[in-house]
CSV table of C-alpha atoms in Angstrom, one decimal:
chain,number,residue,atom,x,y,z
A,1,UNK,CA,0.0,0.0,0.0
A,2,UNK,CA,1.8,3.1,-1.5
A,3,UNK,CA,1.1,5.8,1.1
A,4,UNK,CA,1.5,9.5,-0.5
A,5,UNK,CA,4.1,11.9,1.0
A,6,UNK,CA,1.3,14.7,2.9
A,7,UNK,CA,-0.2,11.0,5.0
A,8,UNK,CA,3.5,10.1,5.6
A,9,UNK,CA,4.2,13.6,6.6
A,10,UNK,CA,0.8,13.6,8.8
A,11,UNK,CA,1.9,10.2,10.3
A,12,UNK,CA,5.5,11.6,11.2
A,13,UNK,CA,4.2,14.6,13.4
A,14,UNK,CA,1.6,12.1,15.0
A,15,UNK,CA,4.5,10.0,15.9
A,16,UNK,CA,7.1,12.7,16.7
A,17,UNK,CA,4.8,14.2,19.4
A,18,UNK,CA,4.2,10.1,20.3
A,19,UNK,CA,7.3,10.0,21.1
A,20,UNK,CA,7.9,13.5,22.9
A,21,UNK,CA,5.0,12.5,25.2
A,22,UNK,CA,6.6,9.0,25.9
A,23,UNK,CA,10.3,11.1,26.4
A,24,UNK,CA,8.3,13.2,29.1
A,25,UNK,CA,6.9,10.1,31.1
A,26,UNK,CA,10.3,8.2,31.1
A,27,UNK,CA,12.0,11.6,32.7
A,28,UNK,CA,8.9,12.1,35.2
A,29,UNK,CA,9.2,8.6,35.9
A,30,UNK,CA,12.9,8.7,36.6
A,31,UNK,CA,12.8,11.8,38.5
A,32,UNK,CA,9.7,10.0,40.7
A,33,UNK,CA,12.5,6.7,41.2
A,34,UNK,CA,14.9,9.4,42.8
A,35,UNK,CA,12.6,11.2,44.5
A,36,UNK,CA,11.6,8.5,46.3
A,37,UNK,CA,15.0,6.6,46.7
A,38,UNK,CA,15.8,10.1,48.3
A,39,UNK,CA,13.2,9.6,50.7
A,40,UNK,CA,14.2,6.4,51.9
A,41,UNK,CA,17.5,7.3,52.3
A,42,UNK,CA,16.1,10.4,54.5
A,43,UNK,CA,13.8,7.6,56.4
A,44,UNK,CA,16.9,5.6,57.2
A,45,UNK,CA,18.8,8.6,58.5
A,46,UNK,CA,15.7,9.6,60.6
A,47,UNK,CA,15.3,6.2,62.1
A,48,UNK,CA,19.1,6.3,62.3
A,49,UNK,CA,18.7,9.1,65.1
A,50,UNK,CA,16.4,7.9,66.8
A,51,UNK,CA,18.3,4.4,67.3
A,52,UNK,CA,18.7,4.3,71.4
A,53,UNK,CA,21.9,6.3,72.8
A,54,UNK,CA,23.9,4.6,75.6
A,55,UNK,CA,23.6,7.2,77.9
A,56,UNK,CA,21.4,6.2,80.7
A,57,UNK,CA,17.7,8.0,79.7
A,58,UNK,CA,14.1,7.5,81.2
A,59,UNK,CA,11.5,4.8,80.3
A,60,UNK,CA,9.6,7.0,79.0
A,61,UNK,CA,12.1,8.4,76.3
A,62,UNK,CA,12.9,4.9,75.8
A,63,UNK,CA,9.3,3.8,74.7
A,64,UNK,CA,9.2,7.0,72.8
A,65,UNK,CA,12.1,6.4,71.1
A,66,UNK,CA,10.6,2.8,69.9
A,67,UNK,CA,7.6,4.3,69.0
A,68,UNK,CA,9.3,6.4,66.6
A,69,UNK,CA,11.6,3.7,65.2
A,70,UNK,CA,8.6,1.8,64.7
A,71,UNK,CA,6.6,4.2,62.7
A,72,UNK,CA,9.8,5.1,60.7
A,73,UNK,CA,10.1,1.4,60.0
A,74,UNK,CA,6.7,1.4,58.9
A,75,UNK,CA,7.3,4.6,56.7
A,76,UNK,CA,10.6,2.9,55.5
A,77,UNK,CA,9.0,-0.1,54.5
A,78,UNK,CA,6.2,2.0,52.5
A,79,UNK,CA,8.6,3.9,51.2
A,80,UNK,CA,10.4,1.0,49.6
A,81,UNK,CA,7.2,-0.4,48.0
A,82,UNK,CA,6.8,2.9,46.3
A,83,UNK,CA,10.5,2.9,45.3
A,84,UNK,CA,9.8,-0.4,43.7
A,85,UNK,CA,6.7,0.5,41.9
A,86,UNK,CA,8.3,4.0,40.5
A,87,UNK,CA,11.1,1.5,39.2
A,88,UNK,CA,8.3,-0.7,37.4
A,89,UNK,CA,6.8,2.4,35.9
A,90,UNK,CA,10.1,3.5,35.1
A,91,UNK,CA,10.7,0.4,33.0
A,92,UNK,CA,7.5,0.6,31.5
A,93,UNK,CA,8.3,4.3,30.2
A,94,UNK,CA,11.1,3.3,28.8
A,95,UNK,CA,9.6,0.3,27.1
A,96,UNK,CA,7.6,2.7,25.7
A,97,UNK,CA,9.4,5.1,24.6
A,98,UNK,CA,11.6,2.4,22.7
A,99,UNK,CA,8.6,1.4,21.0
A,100,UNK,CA,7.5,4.9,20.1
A,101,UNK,CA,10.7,5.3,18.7
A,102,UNK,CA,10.8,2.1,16.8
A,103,UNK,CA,7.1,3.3,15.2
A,104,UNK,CA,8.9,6.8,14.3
A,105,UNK,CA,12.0,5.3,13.0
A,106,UNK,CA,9.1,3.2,10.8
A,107,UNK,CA,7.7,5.8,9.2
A,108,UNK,CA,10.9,7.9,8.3
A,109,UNK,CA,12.0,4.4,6.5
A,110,UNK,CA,8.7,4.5,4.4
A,111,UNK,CA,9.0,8.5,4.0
A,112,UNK,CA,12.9,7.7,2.9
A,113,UNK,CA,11.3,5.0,0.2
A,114,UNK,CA,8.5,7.1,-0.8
A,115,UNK,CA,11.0,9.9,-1.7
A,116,UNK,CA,13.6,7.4,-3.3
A,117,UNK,CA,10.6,5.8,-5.2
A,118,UNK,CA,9.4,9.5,-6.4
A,119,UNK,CA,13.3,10.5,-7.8
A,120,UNK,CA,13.4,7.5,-9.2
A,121,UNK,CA,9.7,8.4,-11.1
A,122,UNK,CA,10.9,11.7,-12.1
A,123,UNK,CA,14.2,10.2,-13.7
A,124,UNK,CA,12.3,7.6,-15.5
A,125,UNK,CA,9.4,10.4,-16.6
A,126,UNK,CA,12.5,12.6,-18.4
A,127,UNK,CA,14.5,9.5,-19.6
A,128,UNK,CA,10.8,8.8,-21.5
A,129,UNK,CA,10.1,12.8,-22.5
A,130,UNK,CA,10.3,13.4,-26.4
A,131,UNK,CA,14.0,15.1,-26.9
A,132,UNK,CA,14.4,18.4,-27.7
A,133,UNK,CA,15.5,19.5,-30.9
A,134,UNK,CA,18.1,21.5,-31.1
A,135,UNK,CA,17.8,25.0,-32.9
A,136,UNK,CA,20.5,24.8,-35.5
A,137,UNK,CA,21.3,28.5,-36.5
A,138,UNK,CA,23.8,28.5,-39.8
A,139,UNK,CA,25.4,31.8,-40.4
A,140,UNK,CA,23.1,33.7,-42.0
């Protein structure tokens, strides 16, 4: 199916902004995997300070203390779920972005051929023209 060169061209912006869109979702996604690696990290550090000193300290602060490392262990362990999912929608960008790419790359091979195959009409159409005869002009 011989595809003329304004559908090609209408195709190849479709697919250009296809593929702009799928850039954009791999970079948020990728910025969402080190936004929440970040906070993770920060978890750890928080539950990190909180871990019990050995300087002799209350009950009380001591029960606080391990309610707090509890609830930050809690946070920590929700936080490394989302970690994990941003990674998975990370991986899915990219997949799609690979395969919007692969469509675009499609279509610029078929605008590539359609051109090649119109040269190669336009060659053929003068190779078949009637020559030109050639004005002889003898000295008058």
């Amino acid at each position: 199916m011989a595809l003329d060169a304004g559908k090609l061209a209408r195709i190849h912006r479709v697919r250009t902004l296809q593929l702009n869109l799928k850039r954009g979702d791999e970079s948020r996604a990728i910025e969402r995997v080190a936004s929440e690696s970040a906070l993770s990290t920060r978890i750890a550090q928080l539950a990190a300070n909180v871990a019990p000193q050995e300087a002799s300290e209350a009950g009380f602060s001591l029960t606080a203390a391990a309610y707090y490392r509890d609830r930050l262990q809690q946070s920590a362990n929700a936080a490394q779920d989302r970690v994990k999912s941003a990674e998975l929608l990370a991986e899915h960008a990219a997949e799609a972005t690979r395969s919007a790419r692969r469509d675009q790359s499609a279509i610029e091979k078929l605008m590539e051929r359609s051109d090649a195959a119109a040269a190669l009409k336009a060659i053929r159409a003068m190779e078949d023209a009637p020559a030109f005869r050639k004005n002889r002009h003898d000295p008058c």
